[in-house]
Short mmCIF file of C-alpha atoms in Angstrom, two decimals:
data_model
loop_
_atom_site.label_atom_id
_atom_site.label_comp_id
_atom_site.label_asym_id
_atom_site.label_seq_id
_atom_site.Cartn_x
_atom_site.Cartn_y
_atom_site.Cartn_z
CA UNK A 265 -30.60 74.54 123.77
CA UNK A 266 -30.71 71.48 122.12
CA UNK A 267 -27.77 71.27 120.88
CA UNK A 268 -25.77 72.32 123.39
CA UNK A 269 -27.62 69.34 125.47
CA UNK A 270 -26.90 66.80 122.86
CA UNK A 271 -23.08 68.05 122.97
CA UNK A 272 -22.92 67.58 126.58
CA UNK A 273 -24.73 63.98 126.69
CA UNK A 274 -22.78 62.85 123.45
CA UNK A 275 -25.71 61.90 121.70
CA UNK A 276 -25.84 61.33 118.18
CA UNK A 277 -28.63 63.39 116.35
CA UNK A 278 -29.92 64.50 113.02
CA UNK A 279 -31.62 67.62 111.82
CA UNK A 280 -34.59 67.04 109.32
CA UNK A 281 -36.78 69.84 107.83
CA UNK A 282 -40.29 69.15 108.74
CA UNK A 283 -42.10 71.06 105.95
CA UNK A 284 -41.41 70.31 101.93
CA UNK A 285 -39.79 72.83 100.23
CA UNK A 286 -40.27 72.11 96.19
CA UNK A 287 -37.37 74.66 95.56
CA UNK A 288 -35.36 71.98 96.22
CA UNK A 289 -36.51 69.80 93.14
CA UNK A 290 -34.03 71.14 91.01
CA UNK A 291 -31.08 70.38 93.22
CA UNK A 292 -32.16 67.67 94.59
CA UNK A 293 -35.17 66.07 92.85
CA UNK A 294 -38.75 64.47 94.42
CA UNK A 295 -37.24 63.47 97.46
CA UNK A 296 -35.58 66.76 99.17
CA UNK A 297 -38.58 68.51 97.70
CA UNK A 298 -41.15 66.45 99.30
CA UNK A 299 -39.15 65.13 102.56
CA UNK A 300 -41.48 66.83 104.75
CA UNK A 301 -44.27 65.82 106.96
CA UNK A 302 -46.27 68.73 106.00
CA UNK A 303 -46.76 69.89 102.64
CA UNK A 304 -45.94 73.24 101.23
CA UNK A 305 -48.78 74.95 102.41
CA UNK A 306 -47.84 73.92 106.16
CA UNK A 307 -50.77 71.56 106.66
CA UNK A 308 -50.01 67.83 107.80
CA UNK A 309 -49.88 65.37 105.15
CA UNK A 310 -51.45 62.50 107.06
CA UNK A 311 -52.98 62.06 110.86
CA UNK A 312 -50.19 62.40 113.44
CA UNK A 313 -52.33 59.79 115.64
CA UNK A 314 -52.95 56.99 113.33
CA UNK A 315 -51.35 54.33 111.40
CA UNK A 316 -50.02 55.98 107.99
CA UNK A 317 -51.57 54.69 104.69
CA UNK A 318 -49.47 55.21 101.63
CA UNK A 319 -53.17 55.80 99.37
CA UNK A 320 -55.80 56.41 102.14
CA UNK A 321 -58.51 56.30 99.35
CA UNK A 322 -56.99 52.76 98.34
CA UNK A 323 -60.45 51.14 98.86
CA UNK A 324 -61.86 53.49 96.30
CA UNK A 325 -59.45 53.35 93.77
CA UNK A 326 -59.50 49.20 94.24
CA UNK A 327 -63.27 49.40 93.75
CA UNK A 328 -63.25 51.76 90.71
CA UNK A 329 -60.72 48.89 88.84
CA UNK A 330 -62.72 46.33 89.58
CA UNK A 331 -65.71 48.34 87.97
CA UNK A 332 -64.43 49.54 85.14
CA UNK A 333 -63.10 46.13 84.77
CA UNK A 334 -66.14 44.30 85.13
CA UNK A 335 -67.87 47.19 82.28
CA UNK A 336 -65.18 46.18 79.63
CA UNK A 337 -66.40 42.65 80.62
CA UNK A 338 -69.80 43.08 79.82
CA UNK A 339 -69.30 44.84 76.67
CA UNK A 340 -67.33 42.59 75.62
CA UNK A 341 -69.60 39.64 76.06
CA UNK A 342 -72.74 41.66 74.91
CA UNK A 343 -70.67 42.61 71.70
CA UNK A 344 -69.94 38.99 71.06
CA UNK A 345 -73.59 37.96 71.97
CA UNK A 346 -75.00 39.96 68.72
CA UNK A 347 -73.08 38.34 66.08
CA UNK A 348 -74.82 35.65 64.16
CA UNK A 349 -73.01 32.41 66.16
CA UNK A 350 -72.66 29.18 65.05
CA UNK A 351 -71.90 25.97 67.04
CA UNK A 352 -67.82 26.00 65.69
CA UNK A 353 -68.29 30.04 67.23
CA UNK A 354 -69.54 29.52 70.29
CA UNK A 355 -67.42 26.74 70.94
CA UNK A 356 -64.27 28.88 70.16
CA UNK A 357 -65.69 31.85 72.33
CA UNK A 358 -65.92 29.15 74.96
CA UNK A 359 -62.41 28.10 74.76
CA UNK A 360 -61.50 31.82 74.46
CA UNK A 361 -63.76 32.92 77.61
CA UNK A 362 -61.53 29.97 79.66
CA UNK A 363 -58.26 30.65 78.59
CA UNK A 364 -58.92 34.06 79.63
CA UNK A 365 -60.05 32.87 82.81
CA UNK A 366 -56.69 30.81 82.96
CA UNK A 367 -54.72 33.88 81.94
CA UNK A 368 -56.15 36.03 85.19
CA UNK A 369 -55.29 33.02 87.49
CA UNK A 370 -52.23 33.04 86.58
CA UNK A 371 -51.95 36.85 86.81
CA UNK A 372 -53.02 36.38 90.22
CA UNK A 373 -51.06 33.96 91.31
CA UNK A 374 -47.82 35.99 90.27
CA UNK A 375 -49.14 39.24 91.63
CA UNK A 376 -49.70 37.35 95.10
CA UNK A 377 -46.25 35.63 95.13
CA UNK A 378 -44.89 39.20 94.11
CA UNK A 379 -46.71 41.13 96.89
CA UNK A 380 -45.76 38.39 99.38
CA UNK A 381 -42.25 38.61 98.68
CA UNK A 382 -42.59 42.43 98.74
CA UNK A 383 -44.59 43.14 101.98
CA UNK A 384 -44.18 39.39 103.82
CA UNK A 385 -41.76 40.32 106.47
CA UNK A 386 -41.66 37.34 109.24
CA UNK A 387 -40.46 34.37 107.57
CA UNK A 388 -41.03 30.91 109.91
CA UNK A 389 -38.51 28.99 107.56
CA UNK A 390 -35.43 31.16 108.00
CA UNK A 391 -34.75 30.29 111.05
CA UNK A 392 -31.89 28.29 110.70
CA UNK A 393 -29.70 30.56 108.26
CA UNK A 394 -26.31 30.95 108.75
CA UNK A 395 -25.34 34.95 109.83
CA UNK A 396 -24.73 36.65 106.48
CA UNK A 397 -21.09 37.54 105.72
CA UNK A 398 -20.33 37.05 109.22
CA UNK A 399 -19.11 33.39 109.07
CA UNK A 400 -19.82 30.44 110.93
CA UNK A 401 -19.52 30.57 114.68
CA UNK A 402 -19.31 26.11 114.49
CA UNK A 403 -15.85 24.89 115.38
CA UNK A 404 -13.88 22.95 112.66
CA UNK A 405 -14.73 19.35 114.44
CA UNK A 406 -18.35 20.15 114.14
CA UNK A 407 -18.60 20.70 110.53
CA UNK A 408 -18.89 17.77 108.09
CA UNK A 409 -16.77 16.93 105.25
CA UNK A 410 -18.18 17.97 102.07
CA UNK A 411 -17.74 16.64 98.57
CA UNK A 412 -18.09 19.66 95.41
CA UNK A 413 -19.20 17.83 92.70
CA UNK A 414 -18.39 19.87 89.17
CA UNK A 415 -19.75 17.85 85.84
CA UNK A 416 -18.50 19.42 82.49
CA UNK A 417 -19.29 17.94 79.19
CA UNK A 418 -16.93 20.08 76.10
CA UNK A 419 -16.70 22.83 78.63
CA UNK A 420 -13.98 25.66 77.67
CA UNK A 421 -10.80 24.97 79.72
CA UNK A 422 -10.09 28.34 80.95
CA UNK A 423 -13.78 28.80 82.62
CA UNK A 424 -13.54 25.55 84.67
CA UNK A 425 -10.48 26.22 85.62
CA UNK A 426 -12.06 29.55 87.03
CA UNK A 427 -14.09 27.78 88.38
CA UNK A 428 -11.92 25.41 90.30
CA UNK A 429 -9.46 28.20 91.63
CA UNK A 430 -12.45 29.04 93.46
CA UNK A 431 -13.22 26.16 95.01
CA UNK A 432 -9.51 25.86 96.11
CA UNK A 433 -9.95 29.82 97.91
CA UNK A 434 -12.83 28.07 100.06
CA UNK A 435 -12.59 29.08 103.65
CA UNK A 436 -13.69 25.78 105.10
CA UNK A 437 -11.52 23.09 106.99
CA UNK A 438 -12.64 19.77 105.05
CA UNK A 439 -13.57 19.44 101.78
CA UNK A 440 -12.68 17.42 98.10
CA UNK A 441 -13.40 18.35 94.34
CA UNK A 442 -14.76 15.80 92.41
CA UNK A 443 -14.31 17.16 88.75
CA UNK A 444 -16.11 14.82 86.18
CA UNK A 445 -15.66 15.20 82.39
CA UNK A 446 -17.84 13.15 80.67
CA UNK A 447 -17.76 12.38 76.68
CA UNK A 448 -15.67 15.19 75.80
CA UNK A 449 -14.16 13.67 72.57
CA UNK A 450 -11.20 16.49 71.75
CA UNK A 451 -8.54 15.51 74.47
CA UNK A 452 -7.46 19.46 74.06
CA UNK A 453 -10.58 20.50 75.82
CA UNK A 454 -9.97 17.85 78.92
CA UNK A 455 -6.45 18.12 79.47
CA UNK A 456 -5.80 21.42 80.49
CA UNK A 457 -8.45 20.75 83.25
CA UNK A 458 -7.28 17.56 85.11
CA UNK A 459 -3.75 19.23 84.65
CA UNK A 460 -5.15 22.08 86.79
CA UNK A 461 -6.85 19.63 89.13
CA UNK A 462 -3.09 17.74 89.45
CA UNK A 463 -1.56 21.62 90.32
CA UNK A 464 -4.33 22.10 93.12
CA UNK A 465 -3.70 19.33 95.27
CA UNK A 466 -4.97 15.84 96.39
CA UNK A 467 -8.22 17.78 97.58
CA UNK A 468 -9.04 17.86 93.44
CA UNK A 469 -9.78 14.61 91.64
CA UNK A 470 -10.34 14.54 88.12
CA UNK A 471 -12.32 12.00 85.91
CA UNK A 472 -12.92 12.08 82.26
CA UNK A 473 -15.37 8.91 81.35
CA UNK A 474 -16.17 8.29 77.90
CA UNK A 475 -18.86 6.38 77.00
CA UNK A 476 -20.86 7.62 80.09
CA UNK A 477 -24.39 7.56 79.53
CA UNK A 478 -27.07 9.34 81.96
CA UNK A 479 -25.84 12.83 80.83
CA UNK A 480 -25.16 15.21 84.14
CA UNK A 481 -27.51 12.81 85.61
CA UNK A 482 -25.23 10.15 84.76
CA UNK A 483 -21.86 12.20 85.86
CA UNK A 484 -23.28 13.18 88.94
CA UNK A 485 -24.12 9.61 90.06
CA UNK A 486 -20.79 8.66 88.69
CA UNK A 487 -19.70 11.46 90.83
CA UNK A 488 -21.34 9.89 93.54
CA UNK A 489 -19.72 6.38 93.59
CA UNK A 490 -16.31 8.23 93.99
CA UNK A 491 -17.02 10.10 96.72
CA UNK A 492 -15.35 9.92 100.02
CA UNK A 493 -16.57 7.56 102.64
CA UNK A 494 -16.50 10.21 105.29
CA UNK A 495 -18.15 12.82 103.81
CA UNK A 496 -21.58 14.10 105.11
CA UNK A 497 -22.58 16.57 102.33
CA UNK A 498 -22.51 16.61 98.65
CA UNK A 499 -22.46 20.47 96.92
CA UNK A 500 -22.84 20.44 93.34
CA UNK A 501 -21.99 23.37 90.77
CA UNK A 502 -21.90 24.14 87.11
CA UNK A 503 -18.40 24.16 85.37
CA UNK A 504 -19.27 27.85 85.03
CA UNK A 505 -19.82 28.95 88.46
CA UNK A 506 -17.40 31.53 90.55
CA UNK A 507 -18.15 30.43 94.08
CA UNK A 508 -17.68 32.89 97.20
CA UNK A 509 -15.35 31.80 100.14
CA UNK A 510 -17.69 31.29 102.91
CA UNK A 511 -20.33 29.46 100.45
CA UNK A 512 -19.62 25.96 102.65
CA UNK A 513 -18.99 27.46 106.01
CA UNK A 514 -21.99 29.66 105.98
CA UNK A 515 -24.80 27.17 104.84
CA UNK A 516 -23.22 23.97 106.09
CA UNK A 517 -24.24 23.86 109.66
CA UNK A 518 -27.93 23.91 108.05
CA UNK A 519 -27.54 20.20 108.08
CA UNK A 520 -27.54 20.27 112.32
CA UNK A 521 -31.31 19.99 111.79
CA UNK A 522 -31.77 16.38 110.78
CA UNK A 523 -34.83 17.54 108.87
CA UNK A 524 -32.62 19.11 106.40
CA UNK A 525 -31.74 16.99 103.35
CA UNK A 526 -31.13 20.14 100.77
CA UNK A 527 -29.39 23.23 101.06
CA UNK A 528 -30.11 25.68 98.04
CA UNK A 529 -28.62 29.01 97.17
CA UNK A 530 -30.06 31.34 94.31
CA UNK A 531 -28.54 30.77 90.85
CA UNK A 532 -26.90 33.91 90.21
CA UNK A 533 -25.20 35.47 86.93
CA UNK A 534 -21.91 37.52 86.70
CA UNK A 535 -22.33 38.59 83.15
CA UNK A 536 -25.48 40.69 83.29
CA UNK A 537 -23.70 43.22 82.32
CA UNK A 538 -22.29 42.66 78.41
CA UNK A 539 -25.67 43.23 76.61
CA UNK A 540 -29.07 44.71 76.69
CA UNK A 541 -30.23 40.95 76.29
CA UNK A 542 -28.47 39.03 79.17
CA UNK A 543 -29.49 42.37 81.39
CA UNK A 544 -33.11 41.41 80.72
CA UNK A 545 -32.62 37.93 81.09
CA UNK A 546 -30.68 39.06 84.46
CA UNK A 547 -33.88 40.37 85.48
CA UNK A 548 -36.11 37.44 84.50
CA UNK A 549 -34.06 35.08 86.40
CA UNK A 550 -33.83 37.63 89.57
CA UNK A 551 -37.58 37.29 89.46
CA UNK A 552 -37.66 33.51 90.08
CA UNK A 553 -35.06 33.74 92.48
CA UNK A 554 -36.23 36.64 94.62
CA UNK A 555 -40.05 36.09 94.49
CA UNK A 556 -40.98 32.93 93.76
CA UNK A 557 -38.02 30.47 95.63
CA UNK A 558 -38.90 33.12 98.66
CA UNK A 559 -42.43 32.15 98.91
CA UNK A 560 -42.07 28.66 98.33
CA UNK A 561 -39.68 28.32 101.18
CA UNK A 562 -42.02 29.03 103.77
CA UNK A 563 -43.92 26.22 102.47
CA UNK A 564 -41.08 23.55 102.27
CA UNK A 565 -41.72 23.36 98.33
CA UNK A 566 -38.61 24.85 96.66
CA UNK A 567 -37.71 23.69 93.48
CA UNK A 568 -34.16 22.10 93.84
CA UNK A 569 -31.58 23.23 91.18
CA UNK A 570 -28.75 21.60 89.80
CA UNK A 571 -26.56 24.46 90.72
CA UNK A 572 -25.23 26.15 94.24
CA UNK A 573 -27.16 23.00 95.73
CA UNK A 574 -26.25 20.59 99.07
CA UNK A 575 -27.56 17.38 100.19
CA UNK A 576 -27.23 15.24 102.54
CA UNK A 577 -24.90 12.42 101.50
CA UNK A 578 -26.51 9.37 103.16
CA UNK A 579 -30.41 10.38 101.91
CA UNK A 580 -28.92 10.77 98.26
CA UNK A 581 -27.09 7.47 98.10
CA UNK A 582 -30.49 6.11 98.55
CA UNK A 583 -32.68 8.05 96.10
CA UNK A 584 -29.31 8.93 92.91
CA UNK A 585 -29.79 11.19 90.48
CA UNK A 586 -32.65 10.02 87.47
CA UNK A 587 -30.58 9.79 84.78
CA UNK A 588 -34.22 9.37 82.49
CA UNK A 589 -35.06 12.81 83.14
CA UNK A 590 -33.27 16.18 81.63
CA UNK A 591 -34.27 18.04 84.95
CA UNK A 592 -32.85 15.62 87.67
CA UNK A 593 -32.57 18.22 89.77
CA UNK A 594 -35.97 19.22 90.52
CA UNK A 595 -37.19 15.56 90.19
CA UNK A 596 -34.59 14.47 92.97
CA UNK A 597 -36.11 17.27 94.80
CA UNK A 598 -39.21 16.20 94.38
CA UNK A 599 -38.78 12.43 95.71
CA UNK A 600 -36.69 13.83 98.79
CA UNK A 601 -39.52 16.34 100.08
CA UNK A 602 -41.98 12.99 99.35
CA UNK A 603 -40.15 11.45 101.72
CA UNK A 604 -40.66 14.04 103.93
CA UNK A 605 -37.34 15.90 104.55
CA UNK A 606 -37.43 19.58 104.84
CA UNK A 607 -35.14 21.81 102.05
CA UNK A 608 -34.18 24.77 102.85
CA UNK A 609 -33.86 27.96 100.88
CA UNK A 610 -31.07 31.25 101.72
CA UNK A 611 -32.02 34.02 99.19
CA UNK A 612 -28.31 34.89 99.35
CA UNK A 613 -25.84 34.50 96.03
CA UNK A 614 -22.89 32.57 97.06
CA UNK A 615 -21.87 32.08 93.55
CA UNK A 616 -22.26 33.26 90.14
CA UNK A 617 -21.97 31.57 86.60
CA UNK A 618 -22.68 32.43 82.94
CA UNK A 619 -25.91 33.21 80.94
CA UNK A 620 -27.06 32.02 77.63
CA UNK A 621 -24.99 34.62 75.21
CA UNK A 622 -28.24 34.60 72.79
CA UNK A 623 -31.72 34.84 72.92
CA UNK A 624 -31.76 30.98 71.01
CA UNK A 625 -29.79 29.89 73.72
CA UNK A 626 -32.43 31.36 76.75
CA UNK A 627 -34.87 29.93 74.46
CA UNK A 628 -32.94 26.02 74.35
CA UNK A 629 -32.71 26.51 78.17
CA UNK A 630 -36.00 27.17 78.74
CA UNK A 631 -37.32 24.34 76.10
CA UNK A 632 -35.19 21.83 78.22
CA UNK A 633 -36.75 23.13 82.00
CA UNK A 634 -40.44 22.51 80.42
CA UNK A 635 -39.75 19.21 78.40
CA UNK A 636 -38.11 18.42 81.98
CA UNK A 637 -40.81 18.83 84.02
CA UNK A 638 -43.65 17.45 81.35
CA UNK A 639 -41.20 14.31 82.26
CA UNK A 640 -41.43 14.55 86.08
CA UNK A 641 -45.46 15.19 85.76
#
């Protein structure tokens, strides 16, 4: 009968079994054989009149860990109570007992960042990202022109120039490319790049400055003295990143709020593919991007990267780049939110570069983020 009165109204319907049926497992694993609401033997797996709870005995479970947790403790500390201690001994032990403590803080801290990534579902500081793949619905005449800033330093030819026939796909009605090469010494490296910057158009200007001292700092600031007087934003990539067309049109009109000074997209990583290594590192980095950039959003305390990053043009002709410190992105970051300006952070790739191919390299790159911020603290 139902059917026949779903034909006749046109409604659109699906048929679900309501018991499990473990014969299933071998056609269709765990989830066909346990799709039901009640179990094999017909009895309900949870109250039909109350909220569902994944582990209803969660509280006991939660309270045996933290028992058996606390035992090991005290074992542990009576073990270490009965050996024959001397001051050096008891002063390591100390030392030992806080580090631990550390350890667990830390422990915390990710596991609370991780579940409120997870479970957190009404975010207060989302509310002025652009619709996802669905464009922007501003007019041309509303949105600013923007000024891509790409540093490169002995770069490999053929990836910026990847890099830069993506720029020139942007869907976005006013824009330049600012290409700086700075202290490249083999003229075969440079070349092939402004030539491609020439074939592109007058949009593309390229620079190659040697002696230029600042580093990317120091190209970026360089960068900025070039830049177009009537441009409102300033994006700024890697030489190795692949950026998606609607990157600027999507995330522009972000800058409507004058609050906004940054704009910041997820790093993201094309190659995660090519080796047991870089898939790891994939993951690693995901981590950051997903959990830790999500929760730090809703309290207006992103870290700003160097990469798949927009600012507002007029607030960073007053603070520049720091071309003392080897993280100038998150130190620019850092003096902007002083100044009380709001960043905002879209947990949406709009672009995608290279990882380091070994683990030496991960390890250089990660060396350089620390030393960077011992600098800013």
């Amino acid at each position: 009968r139902f059917l026949s009165h779903a034909e006749e109204q046109g409604w659109i319907y699906y048929v679900m079994e309501a018991f499990d049926q473990p014969w299933k497992e071998g056609i269709e694993g765990a989830v066909g054989a346990y799709w039901g609401v009640y179990d094999v033997a017909r009895q309900p797996k949870f109250p039909f009149t109350e909220p569902i709870v994944r582990m209803p005995e969660w509280r006991t479970l939660a309270g045996l860990s933290v028992a058996l947790s606390l035992v090991a403790a005290v074992w542990v500390f009576y073990d270490y109570s009965q050996q024959y201690l001397n001051f050096a001994s008891v002063l390591i032990g100390l030392l030992m007992f806080l580090g631990t403590i550390g350890v667990i803080l830390v422990l915390f801290t990710e596991a609370h960042e991780w579940a409120e990534a997870r479970w957190v579902t009404a975010r207060q500081r989302l509310l002025h990202a652009a619709p996802r793949r669905g464009g922007s619905a501003a007019p041309p005449a509303a949105l600013p022109k923007v000024s891509i800033h790409v540093p490169a330093h002995n770069e490999p030819p053929d990836m910026v120039i990847q890099t830069l026939e993506a720029l020139a796909r942007l869907d976005y009605p006013d824009f330049e490319v600012l290409v700086i090469d700075n202290n490249t010494q083999d003229e075969a490296v440079w070349r092939p790049v402004e030539a491609r910057c020439a074939e592109l158009g007058p949009r593309f200007r390229f620079f190659h400055v040697s002696p230029l001292e600042g580093f990317k700092a120091g190209a970026l600031n360089f960068a900025l003295r070039q830049t177009a007087k009537d441009v409102g934003v300033v994006a700024v990539i890697d030489s190795d990143y692949v950026v998606e067309r609607d990157w600027l049109r999507e995330l522009v009109p972000s800058f409507d709020d004058p609050k906004i000074a940054i704009v910041q997209a997820p790093q993201d990583y094309r190659d995660a593919g090519e080796s047991a290594f870089k898939a790891m590192a994939y993951a690693e980095y995901r981590g950051f991007f997903h959990i830790g950039m999500v929760t730090r959003n809703e309290r207006n305390a992103i870290i700003q990267h160097g990469t798949m990053t927009m600012v507002r043009r007029e607030l960073l002709e007053q603070v520049r780049w720091a071309e003392w410190c080897i993280t100038e992105d998150a130190e620019l970051g850092l003096r902007i939110l002083a100044e009380g300006y709001d960043a905002e952070y879209i947990p949406q790739s709009y672009g995608r570069g290279l990882m380091p191919d070994s683990f030496l390299d991960f390890k250089k790159q990660r060396s350089r983020w620390a030393f960077g911020s011992m600098q800013i603290m």
